Coordinates of C-alpha atoms and ligand atoms in Angstrom, one line a residue:
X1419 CA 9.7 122.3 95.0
X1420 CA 11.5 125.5 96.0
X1421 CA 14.6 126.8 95.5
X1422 CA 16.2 125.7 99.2
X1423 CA 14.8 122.3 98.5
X1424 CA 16.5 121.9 95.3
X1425 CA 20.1 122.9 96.8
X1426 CA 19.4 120.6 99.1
X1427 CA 18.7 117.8 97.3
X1428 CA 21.7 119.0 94.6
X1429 CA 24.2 118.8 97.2
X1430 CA 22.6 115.9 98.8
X1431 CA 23.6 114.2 95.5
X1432 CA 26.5 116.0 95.4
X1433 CA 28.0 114.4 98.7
X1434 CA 27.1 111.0 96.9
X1435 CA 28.4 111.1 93.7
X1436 CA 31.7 112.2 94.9
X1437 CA 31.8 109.6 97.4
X1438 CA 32.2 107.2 94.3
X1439 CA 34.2 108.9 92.3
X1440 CA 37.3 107.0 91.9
X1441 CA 39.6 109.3 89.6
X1442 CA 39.8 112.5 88.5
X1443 CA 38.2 112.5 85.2
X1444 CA 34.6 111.5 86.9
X1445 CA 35.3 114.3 89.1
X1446 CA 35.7 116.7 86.3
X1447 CA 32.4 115.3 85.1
X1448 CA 30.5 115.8 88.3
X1449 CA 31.9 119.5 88.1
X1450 CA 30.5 120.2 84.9
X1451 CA 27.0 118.3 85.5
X1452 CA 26.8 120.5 89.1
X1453 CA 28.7 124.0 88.6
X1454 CA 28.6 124.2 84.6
X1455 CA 27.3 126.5 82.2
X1456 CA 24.7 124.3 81.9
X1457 CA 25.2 122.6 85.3
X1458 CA 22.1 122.0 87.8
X1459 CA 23.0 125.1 89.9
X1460 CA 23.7 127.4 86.9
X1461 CA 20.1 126.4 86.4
X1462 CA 18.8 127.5 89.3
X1463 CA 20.7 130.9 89.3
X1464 CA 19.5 131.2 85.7
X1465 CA 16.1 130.6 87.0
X1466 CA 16.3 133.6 89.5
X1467 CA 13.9 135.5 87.3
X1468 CA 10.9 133.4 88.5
X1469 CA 12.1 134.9 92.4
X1470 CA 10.3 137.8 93.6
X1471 CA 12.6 140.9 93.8
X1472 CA 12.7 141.3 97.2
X1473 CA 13.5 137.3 97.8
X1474 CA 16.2 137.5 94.9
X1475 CA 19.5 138.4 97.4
X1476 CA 18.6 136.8 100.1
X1477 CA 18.3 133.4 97.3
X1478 CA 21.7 134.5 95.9
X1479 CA 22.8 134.4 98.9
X1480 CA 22.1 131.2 99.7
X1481 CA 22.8 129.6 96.1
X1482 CA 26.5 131.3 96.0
X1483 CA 27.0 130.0 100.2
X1484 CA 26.4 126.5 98.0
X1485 CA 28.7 127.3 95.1
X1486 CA 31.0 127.8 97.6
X1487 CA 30.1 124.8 99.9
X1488 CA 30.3 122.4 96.8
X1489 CA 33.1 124.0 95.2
X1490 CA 35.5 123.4 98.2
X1491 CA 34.1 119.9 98.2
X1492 CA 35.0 118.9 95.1
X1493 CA 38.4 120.8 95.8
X1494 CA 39.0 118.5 98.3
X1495 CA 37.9 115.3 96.4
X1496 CA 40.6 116.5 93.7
X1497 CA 43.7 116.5 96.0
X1498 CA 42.6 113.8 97.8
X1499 CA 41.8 111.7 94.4
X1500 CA 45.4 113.7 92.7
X1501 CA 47.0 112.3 96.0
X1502 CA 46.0 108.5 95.8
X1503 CA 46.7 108.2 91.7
X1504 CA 50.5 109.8 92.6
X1505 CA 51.2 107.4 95.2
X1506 CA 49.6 104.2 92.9
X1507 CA 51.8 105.8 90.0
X1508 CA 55.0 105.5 92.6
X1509 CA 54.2 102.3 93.9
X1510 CA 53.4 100.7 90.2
X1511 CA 57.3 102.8 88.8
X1512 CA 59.1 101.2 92.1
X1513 CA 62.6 99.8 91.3
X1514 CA 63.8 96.8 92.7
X1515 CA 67.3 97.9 93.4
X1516 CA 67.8 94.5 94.5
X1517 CA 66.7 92.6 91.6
X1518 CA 69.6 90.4 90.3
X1519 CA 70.7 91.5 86.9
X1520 CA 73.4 90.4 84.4
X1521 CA 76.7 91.9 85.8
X1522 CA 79.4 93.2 83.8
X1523 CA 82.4 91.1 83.1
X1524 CA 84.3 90.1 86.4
X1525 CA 88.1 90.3 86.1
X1526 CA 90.8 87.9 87.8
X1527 CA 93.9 88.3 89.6
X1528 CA 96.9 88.5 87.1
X1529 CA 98.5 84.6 87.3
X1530 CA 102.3 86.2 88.5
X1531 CA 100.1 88.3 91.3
X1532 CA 98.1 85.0 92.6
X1533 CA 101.9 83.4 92.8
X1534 CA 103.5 86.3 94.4
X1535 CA 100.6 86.4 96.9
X1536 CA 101.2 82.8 97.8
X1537 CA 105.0 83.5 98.0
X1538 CA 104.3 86.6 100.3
X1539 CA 101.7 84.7 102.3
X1540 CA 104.2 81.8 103.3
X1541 CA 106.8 84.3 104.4
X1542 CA 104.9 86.4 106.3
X1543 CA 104.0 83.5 108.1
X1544 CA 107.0 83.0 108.5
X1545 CA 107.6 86.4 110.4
X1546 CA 108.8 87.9 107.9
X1547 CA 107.8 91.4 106.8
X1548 CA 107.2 92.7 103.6
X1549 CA 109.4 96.0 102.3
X1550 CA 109.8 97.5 98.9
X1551 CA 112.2 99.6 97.1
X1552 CA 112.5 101.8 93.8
X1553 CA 112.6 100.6 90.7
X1554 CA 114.7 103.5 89.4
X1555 CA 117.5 102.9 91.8
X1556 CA 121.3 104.5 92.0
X1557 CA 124.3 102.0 90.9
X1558 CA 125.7 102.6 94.5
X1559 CA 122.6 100.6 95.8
X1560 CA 122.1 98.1 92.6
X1561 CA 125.9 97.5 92.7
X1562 CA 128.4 99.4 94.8
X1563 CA 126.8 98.5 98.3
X1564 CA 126.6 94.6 97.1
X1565 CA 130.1 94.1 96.5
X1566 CA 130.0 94.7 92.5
X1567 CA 132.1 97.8 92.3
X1568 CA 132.7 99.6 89.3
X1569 CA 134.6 97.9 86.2
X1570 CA 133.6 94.4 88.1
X1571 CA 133.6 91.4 85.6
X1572 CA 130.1 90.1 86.8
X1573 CA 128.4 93.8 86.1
X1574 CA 128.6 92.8 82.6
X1575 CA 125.9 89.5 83.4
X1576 CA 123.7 92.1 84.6
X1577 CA 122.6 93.6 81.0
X1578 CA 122.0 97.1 82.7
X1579 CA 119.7 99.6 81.5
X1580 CA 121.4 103.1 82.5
X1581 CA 119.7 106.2 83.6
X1582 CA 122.6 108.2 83.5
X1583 CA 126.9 107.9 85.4
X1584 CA 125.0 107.4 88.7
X1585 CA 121.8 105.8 88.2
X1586 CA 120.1 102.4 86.7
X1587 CA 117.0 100.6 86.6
X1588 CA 117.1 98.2 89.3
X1589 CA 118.5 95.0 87.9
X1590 CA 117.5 93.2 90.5
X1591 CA 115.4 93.1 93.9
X1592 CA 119.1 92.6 96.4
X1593 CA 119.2 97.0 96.2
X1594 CA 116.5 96.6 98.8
X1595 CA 118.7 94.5 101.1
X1596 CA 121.4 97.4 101.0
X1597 CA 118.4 100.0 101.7
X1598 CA 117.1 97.6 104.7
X1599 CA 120.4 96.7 106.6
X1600 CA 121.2 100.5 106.5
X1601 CA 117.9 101.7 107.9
X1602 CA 117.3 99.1 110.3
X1603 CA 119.3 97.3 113.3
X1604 CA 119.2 93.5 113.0
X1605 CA 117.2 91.2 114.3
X1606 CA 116.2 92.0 110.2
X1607 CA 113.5 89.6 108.4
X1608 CA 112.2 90.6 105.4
X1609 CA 110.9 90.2 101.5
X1610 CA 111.0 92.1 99.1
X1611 CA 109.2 92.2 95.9
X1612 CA 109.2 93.9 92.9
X1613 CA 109.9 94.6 89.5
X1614 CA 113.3 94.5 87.5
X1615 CA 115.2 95.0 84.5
X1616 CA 117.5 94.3 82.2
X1617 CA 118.8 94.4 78.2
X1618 CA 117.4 90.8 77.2
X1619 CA 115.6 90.1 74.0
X1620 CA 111.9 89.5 74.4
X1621 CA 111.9 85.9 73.8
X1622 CA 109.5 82.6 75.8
X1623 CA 111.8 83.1 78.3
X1624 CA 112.8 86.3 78.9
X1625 CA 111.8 89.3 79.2
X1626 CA 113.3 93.3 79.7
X1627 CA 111.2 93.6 82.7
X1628 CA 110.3 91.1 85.2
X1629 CA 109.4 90.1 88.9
X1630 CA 111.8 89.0 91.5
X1631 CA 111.0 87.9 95.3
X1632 CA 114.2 89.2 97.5
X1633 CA 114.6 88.2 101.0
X1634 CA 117.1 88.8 103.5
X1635 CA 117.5 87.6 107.6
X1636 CA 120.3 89.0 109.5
X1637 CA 120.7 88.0 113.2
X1638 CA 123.4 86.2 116.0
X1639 CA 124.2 83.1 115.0
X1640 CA 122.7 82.8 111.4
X1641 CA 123.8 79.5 109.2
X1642 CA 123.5 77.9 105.7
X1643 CA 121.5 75.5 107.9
X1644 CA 118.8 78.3 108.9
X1645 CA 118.9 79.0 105.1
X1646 CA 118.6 75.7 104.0
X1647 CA 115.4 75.3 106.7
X1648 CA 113.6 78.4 105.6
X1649 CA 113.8 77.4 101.8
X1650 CA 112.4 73.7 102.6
X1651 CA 109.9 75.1 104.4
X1652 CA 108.5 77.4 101.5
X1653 CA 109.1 75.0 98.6
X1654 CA 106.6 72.3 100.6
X1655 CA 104.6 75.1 101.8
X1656 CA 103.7 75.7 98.6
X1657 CA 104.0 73.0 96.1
X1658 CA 103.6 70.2 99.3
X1659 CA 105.2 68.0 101.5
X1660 CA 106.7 65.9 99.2
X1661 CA 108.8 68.4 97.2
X1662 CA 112.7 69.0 98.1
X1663 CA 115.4 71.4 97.7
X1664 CA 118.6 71.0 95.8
X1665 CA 121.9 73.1 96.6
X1666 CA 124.5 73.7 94.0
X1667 CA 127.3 76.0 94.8
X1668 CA 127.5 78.9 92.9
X1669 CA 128.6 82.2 92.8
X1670 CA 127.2 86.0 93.5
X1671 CA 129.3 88.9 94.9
X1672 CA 126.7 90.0 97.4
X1673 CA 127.1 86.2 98.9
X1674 CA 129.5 83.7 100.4
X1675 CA 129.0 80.7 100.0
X1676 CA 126.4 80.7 97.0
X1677 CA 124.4 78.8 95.8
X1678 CA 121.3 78.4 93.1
X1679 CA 118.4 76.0 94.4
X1680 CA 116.2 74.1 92.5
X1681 CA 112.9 72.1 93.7
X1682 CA 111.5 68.8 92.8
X1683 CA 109.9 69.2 89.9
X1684 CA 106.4 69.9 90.8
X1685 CA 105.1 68.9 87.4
X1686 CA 106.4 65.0 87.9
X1687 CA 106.9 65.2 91.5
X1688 CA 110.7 64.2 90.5
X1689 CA 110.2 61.4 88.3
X1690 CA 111.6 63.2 85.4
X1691 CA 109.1 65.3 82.4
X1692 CA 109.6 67.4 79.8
X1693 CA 109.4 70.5 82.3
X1694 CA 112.2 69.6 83.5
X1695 CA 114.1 68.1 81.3
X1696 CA 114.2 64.8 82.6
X1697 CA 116.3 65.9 85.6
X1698 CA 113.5 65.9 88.3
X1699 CA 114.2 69.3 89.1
X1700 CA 113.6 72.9 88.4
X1701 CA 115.7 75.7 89.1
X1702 CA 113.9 78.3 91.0
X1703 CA 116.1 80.8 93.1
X1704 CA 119.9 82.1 93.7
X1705 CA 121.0 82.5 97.3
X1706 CA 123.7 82.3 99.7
X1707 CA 125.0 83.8 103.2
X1708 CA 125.3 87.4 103.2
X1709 CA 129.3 88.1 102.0
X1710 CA 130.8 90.0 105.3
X1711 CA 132.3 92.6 103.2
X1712 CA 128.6 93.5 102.4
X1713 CA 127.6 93.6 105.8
X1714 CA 129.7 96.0 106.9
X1715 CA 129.4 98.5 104.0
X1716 CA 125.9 98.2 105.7
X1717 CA 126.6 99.3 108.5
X1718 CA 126.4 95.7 110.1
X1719 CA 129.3 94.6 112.5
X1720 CA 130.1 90.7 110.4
X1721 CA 132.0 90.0 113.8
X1722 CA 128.5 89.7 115.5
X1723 CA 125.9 89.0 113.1
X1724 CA 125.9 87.0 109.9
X1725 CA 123.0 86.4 107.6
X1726 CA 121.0 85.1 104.1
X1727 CA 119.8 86.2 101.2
X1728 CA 117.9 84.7 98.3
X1729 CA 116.1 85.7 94.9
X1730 CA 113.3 84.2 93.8
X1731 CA 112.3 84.8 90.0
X1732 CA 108.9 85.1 89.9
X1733 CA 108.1 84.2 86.3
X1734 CA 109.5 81.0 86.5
X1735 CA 107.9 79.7 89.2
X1736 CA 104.2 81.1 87.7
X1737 CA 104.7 79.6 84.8
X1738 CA 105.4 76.1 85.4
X1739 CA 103.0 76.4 88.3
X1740 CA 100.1 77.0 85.5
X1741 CA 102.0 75.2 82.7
X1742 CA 102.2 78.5 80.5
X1743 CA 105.3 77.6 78.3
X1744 CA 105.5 81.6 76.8
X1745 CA 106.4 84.2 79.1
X1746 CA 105.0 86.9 76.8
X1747 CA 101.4 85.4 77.4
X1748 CA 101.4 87.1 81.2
X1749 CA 102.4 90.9 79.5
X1750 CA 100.2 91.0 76.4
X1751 CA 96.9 91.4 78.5
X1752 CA 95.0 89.0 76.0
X1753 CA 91.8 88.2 77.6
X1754 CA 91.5 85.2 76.4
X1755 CA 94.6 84.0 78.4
X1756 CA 93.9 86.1 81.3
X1757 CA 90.3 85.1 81.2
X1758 CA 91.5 81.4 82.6
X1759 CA 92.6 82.5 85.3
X1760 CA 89.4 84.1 87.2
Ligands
LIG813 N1 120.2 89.1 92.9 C1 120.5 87.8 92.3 C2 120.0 87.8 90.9 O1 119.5 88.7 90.4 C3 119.8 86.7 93.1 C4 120.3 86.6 94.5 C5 119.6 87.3 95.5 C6 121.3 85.8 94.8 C7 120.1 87.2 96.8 C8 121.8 85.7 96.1 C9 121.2 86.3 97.1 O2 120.2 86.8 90.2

């Protein structure tokens, strides 16, 4: 067989074999068996000295055109073959970023936020608008502008913790009502929540800082009756139909007449528990028309508009809501308590 037979019969096996390689470690082999040191071609060069002289570069020729030929081949074979293993590597390391997996710990709304919510929810249906104010507040807003001026007997209920002469942390939410009825021209609806303070002892019951619910209407024609209405409405809006409101006069500066509400108790729907002491009801807010002299320190004419006020503790209602009988429970951030309430 000569020497253009055998190149053609090598690459004709050539073409074959590396049709069926299937990775890149047969192809390495095929290299070596074609194009090694002692590779079928290598052979043939070696065997150049059996060529006549003058045949010798034309044969070179041809053999090295064939090196070539093959080497490009098998060049080719390699990316393609590098190619498929790369993509077969990617498909088989594919994440499922939409496999479910265990999630962390989910938290819970805070029992006194789930309340408030509910209490904010009913007013703004309602129409009425939610406004806040700041907790470090002056005394002419916490006191002066409701009617409690300096020296007053009933500042001394108020266990006030004092920035400085001028300035306190709000011990209550009715600064807001000042701050509102100054800034705005009635028709005036709003709540207003937020936090206060005051000098108490920690204790199951009380606490230095706590959450109060203001709210405030001012318009024509306002009456204890339109107070008396909106109160009825939230108390069975939120506990149910069945549970009433209770008057008993009372007294606050900022207000006249006054008057502290309680609601059936929504523990024995009235029959009388230990909740509430076997009365049947549960005291839940203060309140009481807006007292004239307020109104105008406003900046509110009390010839043409009159209006309400009430303060909602927000503890208290939370607590016998979810029957927690320690008010320190909600501020200690124990999981174990907070973790009932997800
Ligand atoms: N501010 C009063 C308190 O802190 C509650 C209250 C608000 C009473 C509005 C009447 C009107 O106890």
């Amino acid at each position: 067989m000569g020497i253009k037979e055998e190149l053609s019969k090598i690459a004709e096996e050539m073409r074959g074999e590396l049709q069926q390689a299937c990775d890149l470690q047969s192809l390495e082999q095929l290299k070596v068996r074609v194009l090694g040191k002692k590779g079928s071609l290598t052979a043939l060069l070696r065997g150049m000295g059996s060529v006549p002289p003058e045949e010798r570069p034309k044969i070179g020729q041809i053999i090295n055109e064939h090196r070539e030929a093959l080497t490009a081949m098998l060049e080719s074979k390699r990316d393609e073959l590098a190619r498929r293993e790369k993509e077969a590597r990617l498909k088989a390391e594919a994440i499922d970023i939409t496999e479910p997996r265990d999630l962390p710990g989910v938290g819970g709304v805070h029992p006194n936020s789930r309340v408030l919510n509910e209490v904010l929810d009913c007013f703004t249906g309602m129409g009425f608008e939610v406004v806040e104010g700041p907790e470090v507040e002056l005394d002419h807003y916490n006191f002066e502008l409701l009617n409690l001026p300096k020296n007053h007997p009933a500042r001394d209920a108020q266990d006030t913790f004092y920035v400085d002469d001028n300035m306190v942390m709000r011990t209550h939410t009715s600064p807001v009502q000042a701050r509102v009825m100054l800034s705005r021209k009635p028709p005036i609806r709003v709540v207003c929540p937020g936090r206060v303070f005051r000098a108490d002892e920690i204790d199951a019951t009380h606490s230095p800082v706590f959450h109060q619910i203001e709210g405030l209407v001012i318009d024509e024609n306002v009456s204890m009756a339109d107070l008396k209405g909106t109160l009825d409405a939230f108390a069975k809006k939120l506990y149910g139909a069945d549970i009433e409101t209770r008057f008993r006069p009372s007294f606050f500066p900022f207000t006249e007449p006054s008057a502290e509400v309680d609601l059936t108790c929504f523990n024995c729907r009235g029959k009388g528990c230990r909740m509430c002491k076997g009365t049947g009801f549960i005291e839940v807010l203060g309140c009481g028309m807006v007292n004239p002299k307020v109104l105008s320190m406003c900046g509110i004419d009390p010839e043409k508009y009159s209006g309400f006020a009430f303060g909602i503790g927000l503890e208290r209602i939370t607590m016998l809501r979810y029957g927690i009988t320690d008010m320190r429970l909600m501020y200690e951030g124990d999981l174990r308590f907070l973790k009932q309430f997800r």
